[in-house]
Structures are given as structure tokens and as C-alpha cells.
Backbone as numpy.savetxt, mean C-alpha at the origin, in Angstrom:
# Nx Ny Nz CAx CAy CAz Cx Cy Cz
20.87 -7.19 -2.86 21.62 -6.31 -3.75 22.38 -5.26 -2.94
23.26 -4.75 -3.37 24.16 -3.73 -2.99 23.52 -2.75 -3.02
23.20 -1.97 -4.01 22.28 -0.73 -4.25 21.22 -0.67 -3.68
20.82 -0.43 -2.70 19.65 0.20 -2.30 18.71 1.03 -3.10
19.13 1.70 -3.75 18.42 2.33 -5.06 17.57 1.92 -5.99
18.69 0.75 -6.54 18.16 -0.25 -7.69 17.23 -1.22 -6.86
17.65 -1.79 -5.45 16.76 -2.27 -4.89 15.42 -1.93 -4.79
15.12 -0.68 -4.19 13.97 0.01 -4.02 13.02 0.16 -5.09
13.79 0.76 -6.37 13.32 0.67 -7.16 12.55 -0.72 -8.45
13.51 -2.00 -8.07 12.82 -3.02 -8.50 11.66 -3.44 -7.52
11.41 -3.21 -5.99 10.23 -3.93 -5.53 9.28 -2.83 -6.02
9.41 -1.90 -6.31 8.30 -0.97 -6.76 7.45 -1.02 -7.65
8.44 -1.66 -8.89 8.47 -2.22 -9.69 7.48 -3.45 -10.03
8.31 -4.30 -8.70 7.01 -5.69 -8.34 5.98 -5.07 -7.71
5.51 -4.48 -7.08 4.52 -3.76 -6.22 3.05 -3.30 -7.61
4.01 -2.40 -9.02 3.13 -2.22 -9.37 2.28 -3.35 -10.79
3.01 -4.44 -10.36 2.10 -5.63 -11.09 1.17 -6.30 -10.66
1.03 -5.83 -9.34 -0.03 -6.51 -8.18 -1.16 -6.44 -8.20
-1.89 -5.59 -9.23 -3.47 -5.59 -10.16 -3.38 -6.95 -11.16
-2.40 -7.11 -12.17 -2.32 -8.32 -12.87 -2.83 -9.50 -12.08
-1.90 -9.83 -10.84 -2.45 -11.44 -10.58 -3.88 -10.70 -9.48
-3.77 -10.02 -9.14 -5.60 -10.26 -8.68 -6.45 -9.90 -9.90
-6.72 -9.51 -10.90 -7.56 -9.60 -11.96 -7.31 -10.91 -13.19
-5.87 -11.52 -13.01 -6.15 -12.78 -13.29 -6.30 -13.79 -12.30
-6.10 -13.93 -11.64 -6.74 -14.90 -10.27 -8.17 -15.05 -10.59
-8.92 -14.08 -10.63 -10.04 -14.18 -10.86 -11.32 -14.76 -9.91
-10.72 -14.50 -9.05 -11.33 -14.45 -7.00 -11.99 -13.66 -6.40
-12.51 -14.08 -5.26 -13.46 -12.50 -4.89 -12.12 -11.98 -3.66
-12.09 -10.68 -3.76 -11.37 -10.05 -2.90 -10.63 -10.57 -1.72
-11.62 -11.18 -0.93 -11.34 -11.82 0.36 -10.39 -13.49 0.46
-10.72 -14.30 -0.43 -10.15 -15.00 -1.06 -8.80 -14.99 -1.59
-8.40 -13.84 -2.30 -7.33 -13.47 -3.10 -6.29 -13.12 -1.97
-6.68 -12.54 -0.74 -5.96 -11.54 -0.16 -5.78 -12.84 0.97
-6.49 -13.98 1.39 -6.49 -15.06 2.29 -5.01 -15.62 1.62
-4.99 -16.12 -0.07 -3.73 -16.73 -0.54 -2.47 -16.05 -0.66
-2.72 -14.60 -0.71 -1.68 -13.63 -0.33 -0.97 -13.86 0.50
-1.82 -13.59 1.79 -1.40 -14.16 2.81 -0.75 -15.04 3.46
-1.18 -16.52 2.99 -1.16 -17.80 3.46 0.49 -17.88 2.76
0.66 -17.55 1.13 1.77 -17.66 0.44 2.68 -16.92 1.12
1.95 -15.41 1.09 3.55 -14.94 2.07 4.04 -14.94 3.33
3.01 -15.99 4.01 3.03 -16.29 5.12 4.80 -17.47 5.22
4.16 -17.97 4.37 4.98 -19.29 4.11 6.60 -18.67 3.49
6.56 -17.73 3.12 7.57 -17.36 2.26 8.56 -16.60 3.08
8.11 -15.71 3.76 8.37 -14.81 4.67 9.05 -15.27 6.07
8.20 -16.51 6.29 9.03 -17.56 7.91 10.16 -18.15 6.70
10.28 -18.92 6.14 11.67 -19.73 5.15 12.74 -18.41 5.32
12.01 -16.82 4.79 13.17 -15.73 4.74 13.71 -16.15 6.46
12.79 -15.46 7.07 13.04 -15.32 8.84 14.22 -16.26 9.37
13.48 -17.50 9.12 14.62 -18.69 9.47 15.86 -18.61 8.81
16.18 -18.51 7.62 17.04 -18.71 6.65 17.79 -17.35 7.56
17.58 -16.23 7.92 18.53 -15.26 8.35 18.61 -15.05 9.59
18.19 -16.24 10.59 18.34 -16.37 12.02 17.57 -15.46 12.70
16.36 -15.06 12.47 15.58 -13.88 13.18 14.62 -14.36 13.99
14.08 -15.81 13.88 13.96 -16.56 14.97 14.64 -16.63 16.32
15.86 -16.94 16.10 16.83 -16.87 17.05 17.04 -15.90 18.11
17.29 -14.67 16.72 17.80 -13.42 17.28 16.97 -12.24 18.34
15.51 -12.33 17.29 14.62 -11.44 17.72 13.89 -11.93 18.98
13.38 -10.66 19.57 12.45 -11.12 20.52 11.38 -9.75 20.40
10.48 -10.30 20.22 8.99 -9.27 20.07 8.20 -9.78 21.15
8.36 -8.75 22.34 7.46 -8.30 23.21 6.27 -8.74 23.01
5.10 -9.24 24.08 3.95 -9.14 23.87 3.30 -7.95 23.82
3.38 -6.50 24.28 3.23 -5.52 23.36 3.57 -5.14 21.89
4.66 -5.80 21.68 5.04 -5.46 20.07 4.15 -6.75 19.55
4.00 -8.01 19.73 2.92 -8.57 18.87 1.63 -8.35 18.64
1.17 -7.51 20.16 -0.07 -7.49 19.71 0.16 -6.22 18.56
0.58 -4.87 18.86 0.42 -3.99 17.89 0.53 -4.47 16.59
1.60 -5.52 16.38 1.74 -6.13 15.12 0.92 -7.08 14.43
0.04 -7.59 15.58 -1.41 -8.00 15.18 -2.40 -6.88 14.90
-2.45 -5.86 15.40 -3.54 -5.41 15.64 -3.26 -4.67 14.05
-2.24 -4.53 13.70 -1.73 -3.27 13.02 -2.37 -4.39 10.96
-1.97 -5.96 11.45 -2.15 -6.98 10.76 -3.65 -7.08 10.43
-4.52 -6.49 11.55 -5.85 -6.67 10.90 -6.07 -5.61 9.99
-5.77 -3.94 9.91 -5.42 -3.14 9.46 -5.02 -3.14 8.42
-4.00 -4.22 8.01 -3.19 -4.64 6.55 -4.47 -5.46 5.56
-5.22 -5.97 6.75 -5.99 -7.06 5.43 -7.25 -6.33 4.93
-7.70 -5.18 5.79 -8.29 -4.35 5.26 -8.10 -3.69 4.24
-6.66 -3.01 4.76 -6.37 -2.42 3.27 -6.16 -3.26 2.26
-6.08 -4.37 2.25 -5.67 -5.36 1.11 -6.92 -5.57 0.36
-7.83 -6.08 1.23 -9.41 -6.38 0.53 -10.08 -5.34 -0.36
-9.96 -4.09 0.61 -11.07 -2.90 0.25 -9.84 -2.57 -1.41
-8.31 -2.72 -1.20 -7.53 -2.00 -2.35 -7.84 -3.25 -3.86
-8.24 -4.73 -3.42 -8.56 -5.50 -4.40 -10.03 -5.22 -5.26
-10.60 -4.94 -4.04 -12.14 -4.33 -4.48 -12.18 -3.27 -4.88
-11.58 -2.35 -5.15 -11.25 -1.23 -5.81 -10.67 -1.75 -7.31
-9.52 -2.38 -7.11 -8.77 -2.78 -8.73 -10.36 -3.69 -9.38
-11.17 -4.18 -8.97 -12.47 -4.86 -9.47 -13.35 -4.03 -10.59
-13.48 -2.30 -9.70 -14.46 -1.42 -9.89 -13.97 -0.54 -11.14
-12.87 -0.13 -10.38 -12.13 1.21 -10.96 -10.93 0.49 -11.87
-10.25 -0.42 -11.87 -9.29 -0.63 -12.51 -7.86 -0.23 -11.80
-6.82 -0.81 -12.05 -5.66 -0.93 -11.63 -5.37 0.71 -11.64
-5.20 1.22 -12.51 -4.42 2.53 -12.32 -4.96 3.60 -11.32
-5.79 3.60 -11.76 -6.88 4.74 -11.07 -7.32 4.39 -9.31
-6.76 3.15 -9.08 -7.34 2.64 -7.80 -5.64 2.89 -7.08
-4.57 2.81 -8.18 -3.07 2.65 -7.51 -3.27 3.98 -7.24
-3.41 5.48 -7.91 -3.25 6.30 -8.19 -3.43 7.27 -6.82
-4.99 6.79 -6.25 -5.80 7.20 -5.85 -5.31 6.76 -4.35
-4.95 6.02 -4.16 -4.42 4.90 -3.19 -3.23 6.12 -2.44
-2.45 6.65 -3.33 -1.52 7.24 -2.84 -1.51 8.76 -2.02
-2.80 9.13 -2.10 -3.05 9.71 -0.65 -2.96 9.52 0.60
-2.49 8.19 0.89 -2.66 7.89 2.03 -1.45 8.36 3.07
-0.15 9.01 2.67 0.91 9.66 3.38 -0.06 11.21 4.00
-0.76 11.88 3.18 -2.00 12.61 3.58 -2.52 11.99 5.01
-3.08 11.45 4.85 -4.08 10.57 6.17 -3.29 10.51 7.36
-1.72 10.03 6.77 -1.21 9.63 8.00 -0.73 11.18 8.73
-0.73 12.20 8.19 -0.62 13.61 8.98 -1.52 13.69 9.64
-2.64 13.36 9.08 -3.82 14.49 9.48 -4.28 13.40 10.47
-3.96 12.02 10.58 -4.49 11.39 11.70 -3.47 11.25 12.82
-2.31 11.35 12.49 -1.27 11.74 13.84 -1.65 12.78 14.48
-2.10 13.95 13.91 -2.64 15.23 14.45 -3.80 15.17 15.21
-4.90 14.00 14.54 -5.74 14.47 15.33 -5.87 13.30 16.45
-5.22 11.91 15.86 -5.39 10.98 17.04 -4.19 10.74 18.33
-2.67 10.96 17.59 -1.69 11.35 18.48 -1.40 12.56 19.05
-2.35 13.75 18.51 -1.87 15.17 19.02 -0.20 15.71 18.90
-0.42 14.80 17.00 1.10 15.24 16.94 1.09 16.60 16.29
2.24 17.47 16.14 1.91 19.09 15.71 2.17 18.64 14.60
1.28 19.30 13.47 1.22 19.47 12.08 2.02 21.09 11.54
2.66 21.26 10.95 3.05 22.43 10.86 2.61 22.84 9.54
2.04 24.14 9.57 1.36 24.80 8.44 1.68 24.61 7.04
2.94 24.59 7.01 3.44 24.37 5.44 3.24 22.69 4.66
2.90 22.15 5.80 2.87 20.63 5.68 0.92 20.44 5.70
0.23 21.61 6.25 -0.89 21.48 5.80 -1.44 21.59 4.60
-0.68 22.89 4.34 -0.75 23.39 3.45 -0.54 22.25 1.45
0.74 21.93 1.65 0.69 20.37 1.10 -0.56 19.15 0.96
-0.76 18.82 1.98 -1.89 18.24 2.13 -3.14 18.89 1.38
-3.93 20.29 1.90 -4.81 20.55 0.95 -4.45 20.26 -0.71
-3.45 20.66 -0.86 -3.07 20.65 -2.54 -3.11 19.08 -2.91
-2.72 17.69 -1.89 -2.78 16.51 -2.45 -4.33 16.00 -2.54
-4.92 16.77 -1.48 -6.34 16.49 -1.38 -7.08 16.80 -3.32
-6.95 18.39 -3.36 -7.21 18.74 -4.68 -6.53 17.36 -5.64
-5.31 17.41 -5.59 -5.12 16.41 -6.33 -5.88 15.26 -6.57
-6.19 14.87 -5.27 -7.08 13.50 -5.22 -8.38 13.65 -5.88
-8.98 14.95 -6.22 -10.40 14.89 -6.26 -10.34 15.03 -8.03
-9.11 15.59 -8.61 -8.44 15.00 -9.91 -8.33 13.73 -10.49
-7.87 13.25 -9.50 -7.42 11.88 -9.95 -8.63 10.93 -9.47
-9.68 10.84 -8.85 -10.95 10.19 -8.76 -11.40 10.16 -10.49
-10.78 10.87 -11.27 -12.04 11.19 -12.45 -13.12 11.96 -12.12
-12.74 12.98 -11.55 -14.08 14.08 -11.40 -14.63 14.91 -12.43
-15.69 14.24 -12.61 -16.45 14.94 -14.30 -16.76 15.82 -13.68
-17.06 17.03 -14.87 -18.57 18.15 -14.42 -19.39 18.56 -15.22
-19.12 17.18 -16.58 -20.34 17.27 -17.19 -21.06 15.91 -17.17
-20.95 14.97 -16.41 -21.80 13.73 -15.89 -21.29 13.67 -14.51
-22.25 12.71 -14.47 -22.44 12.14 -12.86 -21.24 10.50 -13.21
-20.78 10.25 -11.95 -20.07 9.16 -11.83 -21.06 8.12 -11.36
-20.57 6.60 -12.11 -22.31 5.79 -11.61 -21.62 5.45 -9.90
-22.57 4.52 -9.56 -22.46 4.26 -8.36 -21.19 2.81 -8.09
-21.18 2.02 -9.41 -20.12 1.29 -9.13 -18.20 1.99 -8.91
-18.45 3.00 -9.83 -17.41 3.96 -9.49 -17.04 4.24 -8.27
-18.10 4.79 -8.01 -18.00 5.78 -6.67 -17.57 4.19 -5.25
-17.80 3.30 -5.54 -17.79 2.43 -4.47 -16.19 1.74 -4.40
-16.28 2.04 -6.07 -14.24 1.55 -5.93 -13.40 3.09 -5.42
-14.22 4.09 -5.43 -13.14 4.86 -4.66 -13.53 5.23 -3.69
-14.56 4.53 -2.49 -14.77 4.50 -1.29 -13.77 3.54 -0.83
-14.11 2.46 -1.74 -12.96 1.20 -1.41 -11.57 1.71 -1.52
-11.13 2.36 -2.61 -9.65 2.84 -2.67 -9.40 3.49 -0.96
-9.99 4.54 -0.78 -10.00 5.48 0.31 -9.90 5.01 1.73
-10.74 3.67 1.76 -11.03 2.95 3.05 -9.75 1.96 3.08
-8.91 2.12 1.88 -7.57 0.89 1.97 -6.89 1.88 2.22
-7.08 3.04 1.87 -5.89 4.47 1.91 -5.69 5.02 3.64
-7.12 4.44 4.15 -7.12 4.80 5.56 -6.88 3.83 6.29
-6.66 3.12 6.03 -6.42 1.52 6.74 -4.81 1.71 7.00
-4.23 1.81 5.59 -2.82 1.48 5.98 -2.30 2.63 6.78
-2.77 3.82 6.55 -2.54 5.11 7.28 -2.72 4.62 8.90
-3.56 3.80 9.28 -3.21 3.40 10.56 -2.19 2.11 10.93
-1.81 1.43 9.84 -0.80 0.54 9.67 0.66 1.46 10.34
0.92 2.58 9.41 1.90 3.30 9.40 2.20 3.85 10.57
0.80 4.26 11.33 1.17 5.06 13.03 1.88 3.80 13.85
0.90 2.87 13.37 0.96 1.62 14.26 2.31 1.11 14.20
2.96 0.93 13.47 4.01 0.44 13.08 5.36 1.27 13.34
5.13 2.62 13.59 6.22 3.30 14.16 6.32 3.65 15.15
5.44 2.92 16.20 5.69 2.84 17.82 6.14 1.43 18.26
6.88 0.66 17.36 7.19 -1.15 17.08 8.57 -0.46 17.14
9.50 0.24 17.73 10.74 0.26 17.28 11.11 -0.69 17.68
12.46 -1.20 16.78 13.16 -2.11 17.60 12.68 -3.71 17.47
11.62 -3.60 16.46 11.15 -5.12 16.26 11.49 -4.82 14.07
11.97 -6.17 14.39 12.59 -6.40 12.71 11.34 -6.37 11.40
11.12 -5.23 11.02 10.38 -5.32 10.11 9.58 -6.32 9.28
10.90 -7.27 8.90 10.56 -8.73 8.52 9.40 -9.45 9.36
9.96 -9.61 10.43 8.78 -10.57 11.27 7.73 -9.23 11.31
7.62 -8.36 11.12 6.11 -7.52 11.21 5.24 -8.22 10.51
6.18 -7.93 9.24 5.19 -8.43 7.77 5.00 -10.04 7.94
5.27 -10.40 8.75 4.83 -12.00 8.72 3.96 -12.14 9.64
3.97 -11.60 11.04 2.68 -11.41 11.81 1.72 -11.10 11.13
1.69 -9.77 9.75 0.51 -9.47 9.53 0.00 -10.05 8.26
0.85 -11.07 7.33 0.35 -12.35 6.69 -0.33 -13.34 7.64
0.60 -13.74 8.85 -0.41 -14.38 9.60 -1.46 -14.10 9.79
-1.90 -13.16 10.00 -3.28 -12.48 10.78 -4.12 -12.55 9.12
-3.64 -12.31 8.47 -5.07 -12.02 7.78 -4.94 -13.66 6.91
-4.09 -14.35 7.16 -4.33 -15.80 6.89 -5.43 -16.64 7.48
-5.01 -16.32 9.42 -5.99 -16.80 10.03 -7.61 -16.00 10.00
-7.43 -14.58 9.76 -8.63 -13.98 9.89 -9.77 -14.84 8.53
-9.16 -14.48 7.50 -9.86 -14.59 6.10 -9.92 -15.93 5.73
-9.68 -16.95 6.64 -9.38 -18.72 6.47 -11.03 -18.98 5.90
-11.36 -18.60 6.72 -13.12 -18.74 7.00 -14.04 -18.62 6.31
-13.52 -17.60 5.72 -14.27 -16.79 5.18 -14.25 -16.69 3.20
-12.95 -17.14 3.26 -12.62 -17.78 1.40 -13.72 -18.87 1.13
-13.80 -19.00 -0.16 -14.80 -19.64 -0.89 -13.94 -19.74 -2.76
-13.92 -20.73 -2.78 -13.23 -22.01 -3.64 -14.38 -21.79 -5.03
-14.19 -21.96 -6.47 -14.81 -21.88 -7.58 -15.34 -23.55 -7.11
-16.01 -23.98 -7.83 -17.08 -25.01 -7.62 -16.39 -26.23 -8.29
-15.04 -26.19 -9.14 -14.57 -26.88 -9.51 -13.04 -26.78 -9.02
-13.10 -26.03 -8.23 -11.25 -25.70 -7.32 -11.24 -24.58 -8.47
-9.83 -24.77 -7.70 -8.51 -23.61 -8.50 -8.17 -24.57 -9.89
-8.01 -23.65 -10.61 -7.32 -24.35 -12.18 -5.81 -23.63 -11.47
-5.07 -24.45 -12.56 -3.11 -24.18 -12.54 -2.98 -22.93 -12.97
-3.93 -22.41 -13.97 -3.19 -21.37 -14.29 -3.80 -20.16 -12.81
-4.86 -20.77 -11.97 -4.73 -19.55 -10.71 -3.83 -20.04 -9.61
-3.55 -21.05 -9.48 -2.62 -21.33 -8.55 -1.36 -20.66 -8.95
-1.30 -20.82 -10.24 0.19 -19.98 -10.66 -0.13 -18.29 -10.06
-0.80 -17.77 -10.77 -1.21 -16.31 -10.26 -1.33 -16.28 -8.60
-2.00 -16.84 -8.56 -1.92 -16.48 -6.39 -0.40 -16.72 -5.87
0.37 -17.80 -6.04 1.84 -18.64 -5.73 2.52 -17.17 -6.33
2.66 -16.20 -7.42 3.40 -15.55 -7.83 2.52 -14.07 -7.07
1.66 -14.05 -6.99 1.52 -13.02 -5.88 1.78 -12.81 -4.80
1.34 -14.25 -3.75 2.32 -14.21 -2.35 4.01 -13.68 -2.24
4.09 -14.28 -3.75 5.67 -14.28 -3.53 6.47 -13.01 -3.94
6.03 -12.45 -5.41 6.66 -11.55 -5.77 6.27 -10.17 -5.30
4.94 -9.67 -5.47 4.78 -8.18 -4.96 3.84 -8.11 -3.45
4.68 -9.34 -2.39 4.64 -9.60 -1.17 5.81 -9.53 -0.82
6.00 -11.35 -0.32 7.60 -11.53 0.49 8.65 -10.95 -0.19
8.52 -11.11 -1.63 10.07 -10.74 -2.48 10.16 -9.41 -2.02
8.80 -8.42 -2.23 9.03 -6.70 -2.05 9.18 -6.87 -0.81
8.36 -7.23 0.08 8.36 -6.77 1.63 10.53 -6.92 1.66
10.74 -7.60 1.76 12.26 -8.29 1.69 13.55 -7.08 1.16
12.84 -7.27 0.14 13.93 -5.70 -0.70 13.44 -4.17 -0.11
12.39 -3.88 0.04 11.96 -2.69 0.94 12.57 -2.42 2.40
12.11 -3.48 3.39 13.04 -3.62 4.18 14.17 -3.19 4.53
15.21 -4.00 3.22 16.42 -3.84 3.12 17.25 -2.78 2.47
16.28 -2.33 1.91 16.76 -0.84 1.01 16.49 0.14 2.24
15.38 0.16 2.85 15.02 1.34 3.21 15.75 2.71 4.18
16.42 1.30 5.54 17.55 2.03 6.35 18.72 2.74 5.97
18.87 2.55 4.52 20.32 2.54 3.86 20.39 3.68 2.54
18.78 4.64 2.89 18.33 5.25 1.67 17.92 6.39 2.62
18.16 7.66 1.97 17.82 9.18 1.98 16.62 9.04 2.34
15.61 10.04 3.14 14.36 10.41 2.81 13.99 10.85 1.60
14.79 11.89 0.64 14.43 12.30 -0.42 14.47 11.01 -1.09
15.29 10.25 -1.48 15.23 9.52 -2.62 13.94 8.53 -2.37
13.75 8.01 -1.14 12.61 7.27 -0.70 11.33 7.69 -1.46
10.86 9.40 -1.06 9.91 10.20 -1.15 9.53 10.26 -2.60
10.76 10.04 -3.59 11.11 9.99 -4.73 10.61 8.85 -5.67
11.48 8.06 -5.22 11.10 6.07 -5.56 10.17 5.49 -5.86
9.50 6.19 -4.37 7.88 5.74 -4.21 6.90 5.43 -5.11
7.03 6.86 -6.06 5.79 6.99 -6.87 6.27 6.11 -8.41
7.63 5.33 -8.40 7.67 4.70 -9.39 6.26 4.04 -9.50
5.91 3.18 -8.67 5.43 2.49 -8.10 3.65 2.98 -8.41
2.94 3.78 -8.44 1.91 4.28 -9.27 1.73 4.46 -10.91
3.18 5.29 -11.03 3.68 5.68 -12.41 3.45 3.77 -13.11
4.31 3.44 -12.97 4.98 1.79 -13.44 3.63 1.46 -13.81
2.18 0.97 -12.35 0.93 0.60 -12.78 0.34 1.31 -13.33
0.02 2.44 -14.21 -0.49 2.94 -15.29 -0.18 2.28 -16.08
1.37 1.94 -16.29 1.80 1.64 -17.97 1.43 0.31 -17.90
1.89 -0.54 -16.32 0.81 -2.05 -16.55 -0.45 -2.34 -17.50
-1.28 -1.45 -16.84 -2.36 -1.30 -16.89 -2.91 -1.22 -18.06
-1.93 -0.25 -19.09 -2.04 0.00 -20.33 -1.62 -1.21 -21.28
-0.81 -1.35 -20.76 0.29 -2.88 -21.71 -0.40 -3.91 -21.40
-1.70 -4.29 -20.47 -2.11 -5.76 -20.25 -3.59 -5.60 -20.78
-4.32 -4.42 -20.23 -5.26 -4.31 -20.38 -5.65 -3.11 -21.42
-5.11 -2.44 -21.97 -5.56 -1.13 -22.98 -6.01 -0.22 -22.04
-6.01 0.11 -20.74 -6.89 1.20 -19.62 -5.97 2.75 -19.60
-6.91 3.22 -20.48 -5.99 4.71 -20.17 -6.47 5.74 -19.25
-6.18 6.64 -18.54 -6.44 7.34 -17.52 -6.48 8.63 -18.31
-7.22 9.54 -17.75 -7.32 10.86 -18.57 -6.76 11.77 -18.26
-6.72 12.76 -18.54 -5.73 14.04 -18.47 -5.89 14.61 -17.30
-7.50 14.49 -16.95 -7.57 15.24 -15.88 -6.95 14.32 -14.66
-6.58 12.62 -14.74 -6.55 11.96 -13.53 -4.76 12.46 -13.72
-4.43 12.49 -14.79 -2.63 12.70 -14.69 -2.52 13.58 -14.40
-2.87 14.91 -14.20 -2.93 16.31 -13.33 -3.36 16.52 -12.20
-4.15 15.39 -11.39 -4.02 15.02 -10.40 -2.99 14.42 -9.89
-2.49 13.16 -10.71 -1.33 12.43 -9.72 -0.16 13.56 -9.68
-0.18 13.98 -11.12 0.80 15.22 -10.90 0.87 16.02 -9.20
0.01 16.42 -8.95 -0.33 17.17 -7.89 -0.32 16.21 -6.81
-0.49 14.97 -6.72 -0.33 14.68 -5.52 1.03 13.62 -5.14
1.97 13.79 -6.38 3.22 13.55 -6.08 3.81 14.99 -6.00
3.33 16.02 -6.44 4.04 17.67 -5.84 3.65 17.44 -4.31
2.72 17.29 -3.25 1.97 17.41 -2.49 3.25 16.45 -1.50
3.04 15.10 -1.76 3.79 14.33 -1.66 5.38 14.69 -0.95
6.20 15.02 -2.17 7.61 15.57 -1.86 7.69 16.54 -0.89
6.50 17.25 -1.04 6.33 18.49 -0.40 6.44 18.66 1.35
5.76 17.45 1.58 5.35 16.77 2.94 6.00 16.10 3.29
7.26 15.36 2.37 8.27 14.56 2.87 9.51 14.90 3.00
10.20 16.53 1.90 11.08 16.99 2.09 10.82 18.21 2.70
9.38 18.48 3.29 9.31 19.66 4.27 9.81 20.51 3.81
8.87 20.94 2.44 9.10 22.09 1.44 8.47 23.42 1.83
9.34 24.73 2.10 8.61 25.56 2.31 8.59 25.97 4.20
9.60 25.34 4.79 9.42 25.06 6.24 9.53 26.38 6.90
10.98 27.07 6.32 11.06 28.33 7.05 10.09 29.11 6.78
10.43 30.05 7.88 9.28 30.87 8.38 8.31 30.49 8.77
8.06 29.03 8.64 6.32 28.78 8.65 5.65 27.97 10.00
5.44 28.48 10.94 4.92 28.40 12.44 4.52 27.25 12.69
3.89 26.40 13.58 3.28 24.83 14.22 2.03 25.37 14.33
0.96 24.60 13.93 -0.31 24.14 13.89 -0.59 23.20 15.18
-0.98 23.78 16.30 -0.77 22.77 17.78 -2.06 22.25 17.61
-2.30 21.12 18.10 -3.56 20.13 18.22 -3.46 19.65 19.75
């Protein structure tokens, strides 16, 4: 597409239907995220070839391994974020998920010794609050323990890709596209092993659901993200993004009846303020470096 905009905004779009086919698939985590894989494995080399990036590119054996390494990283977050949509449900696991621009500060800071600057900490605490909103934090019951394990799981996918993200922006110069296909590969070959088949196979109607997951809120998004992204503002990016949470609520609601409560929407509230905040470096003047 021409628009980068409209682009961005439709894979976001596909991005937030991506609870649907893993809760109809009806797979265990590891499994689901193996056909992910394997599909957008397949989908993703046809793109590659089809636009000569075979040809063109050349990825370093430093840039593959990071792009492996960065690939085991992806299937983590993929598993632990499916095992979350299991526990907690689609919205609340998307919701929750989106702390992870958080992580990636606070772990550049402390693992790259990159400078954090105060006003950008400052952000962060407030998305944190947010987050502890949007968990569903009662304070007149206790949360049971299956809860609490889908938002260990949310958190542990939230920290996963947060090292995806460092990882991936010391790859300059290698085509995004083939990233995302190294790291379908990798968790194709990792999770081969390790899948386990219903006792009577796949029925059609899960082959349909896995085949439309590889494809649509995988290769199709990876593809339009990509291609939107160089050609788009930081603000509007920073912006876009949270279609993409927003959108899976109303999924969520329209497939399944799952409503989220007031207190979790005054969280996301807060951690899309938090968000912008940290991405349009709200609040900058005057406000000093935090050295690590």
C-alpha cells in the first residue's frame, strides 16, 4: 500500500486477532507457536524470494547469529504470550503485554549502560503503576493462582521481546524481512520436538486456524510493519501501536463476551500516557541524564 498509515494501522489490526486462532486452534502453547512458525516460515521465504532478498542481502555470520539468538527470544515470547491468552484471556494478557517498551529502557540502562534520562524514568514509574492496574489488582480479594501465572507468563513474554528489541537494533543494515524469517526458523526448528499432535491429528477446521495464523497476524503483519515503518513519524508509530491492544479488547468482547474492568481500562489508560511519554520524550527540557 501507499499509505503507510493505513498500512500500519491494518497489521495492527491483524496483530490484534491473534488470541482468536490460538484459542480456536485449540493446542498447547508450544505446538501452536511450532505452526506459527513453520507457516510463517514458509510464507515469509516465498515473500523474500518473490522480492529478490535472497540475491540482494547478505547477513553476516554475526548478524545471523544475533538473529538467531534474538529468534530464540521470539519463541519465548510467543509461548509464555499464548500461555497467558490460556489463563487470563486475550485482552488482559494483550493489555498487559504492552509494558514491554518499559523493559526495554530499563534493560538498556542496566545491561547496555545506556543513559536513561529522568523524565523518561519518570514515565516508566507511571506505566509501571499502570501495569499493576491493568493486572486486575483487587483489594478486596486475593487473585487465584491460575491468574497470577498468566501474568507471570504475560511479563516473561513482555521480557523476552524486550530483549528481542535490544537485540535487533544492533542488526543494522540486515533487512528486517529475513530477521523475521530467521526467527520463524528458529523456533520451527527449536519447538519441532517438542509439539504433540491430538490423538486423532488436526481436524480442517484447526488446520484452517493455524494456516491463517502463520499467515495473517505473522508474515502478512511482519510484511506491512516492515514496510510502513521507515516511512512513518515516531509520533504516529508511538500512536498506531496501541490500536493494536485497544482493537483486542473489542475482539475479545465480539468473540468471546470478556469484558475488562474499569480498573484494567485506567490502567491501559496510563500506560499508553506512559507510553507516548517515553516515545515522544515528553517533558525533556530541563530534565538532566540518569548515568548508569
Amino acid at each position: 500500500m501507499r499509505h503507510p498509515v493505513i498500512t500500519y494501522t491494518i497489521a495492527m489490526l491483524m496483530l490484534s486477532t491473534l488470541g482468536v486462532y490460538v484459542q480456536e486452534a485449540g493446542l498447547d502453547p508450544v505446538t501452536t507457536v511450532f505452526f506459527r512458525c513453520a507457516i510463517g516460515a514458509l510464507a515469509l521465504a516465498a515473500y523474500c524470494a518473490w522480492r529478490g532478498m535472497f540475491r540482494r542481502a547478505n547477513m553476516p555470520p554475526r548478524a545471523l547469529k544475533l538473529a538467531a539468538f534474538s529468534g530464540v527470544l521470539m519463541v519465548v515470547n510467543w509461548v509464555t504470550f499464548f500461555e497467558a491468552i490460556r489463563r487470563i484471556g486475550i485482552a488482559t494478557a494483550t493489555i498487559v503485554f504492552h509494558v514491554q517498551p518499559f523493559m526495554v529502557l530499563l534493560l538498556g540502562a542496566l545491561i547496555l549502560r545506556e543513559r536513561l534520562a529522568a523524565n523518561k524514568l519518570a514515565w516508566v514509574v507511571l506505566g509501571f503503576a499502570g501495569l499493576a492496574l491493568a493486572c486486575g489488582v483487587r483489594f478486596d480479594a486475593p487473585m487465584d493462582a491460575n491468574y497470577l501465572l498468566g501474568i507471570a507468563s504475560t511479563l516473561t513474554g513482555a521480557l523476552a521481546y524486550a530483549g528481542v528489541t535490544l537485540t535487533t537494533k544492533s542488526m543494522r543494515g540486515t533487512p528486517p524481512h529475513l530477521t523475521a524469517l530467521v526467527h520463524c526458523l528458529t523456533g520451527a526448528l527449536l519447538l519441532g520436538a517438542f509439539s504433540t499432535l491430538p490423538p486423532g491429528g488436526l481436524s480442517l477446521a484447526q488446520w484452517g486456524w493455524l494456516a491463517t495464523l502463520g499467515l495473517v497476524p505473522t508474515a502478512m503483519a511482519y510484511v506491512m510493519i516492515y514496510g510502513a515503518t521507515p516511512r512513518m513519524e515516531t509520533a504516529a508509530i508511538a500512536v498506531l501501536t496501541f490500536v493494536y491492544p485497544a482493537a483486542a479488547v473489542v475482539v475479545d468482547f465480539a468473540v468471546y463476551g470478556h469484558l475488562v474492568s474499569l480498573w484494567q481500562v485506567a490502567g491501559f489508560a496510563l500506560i499508553v500516557l506512559a507510553s507516548l511519554g517515553v516515545n515522544l520524550d515528553w517533558g525533556a527540557r530541563g530534565v538532566g541524564k540518569i548515568y548508569n
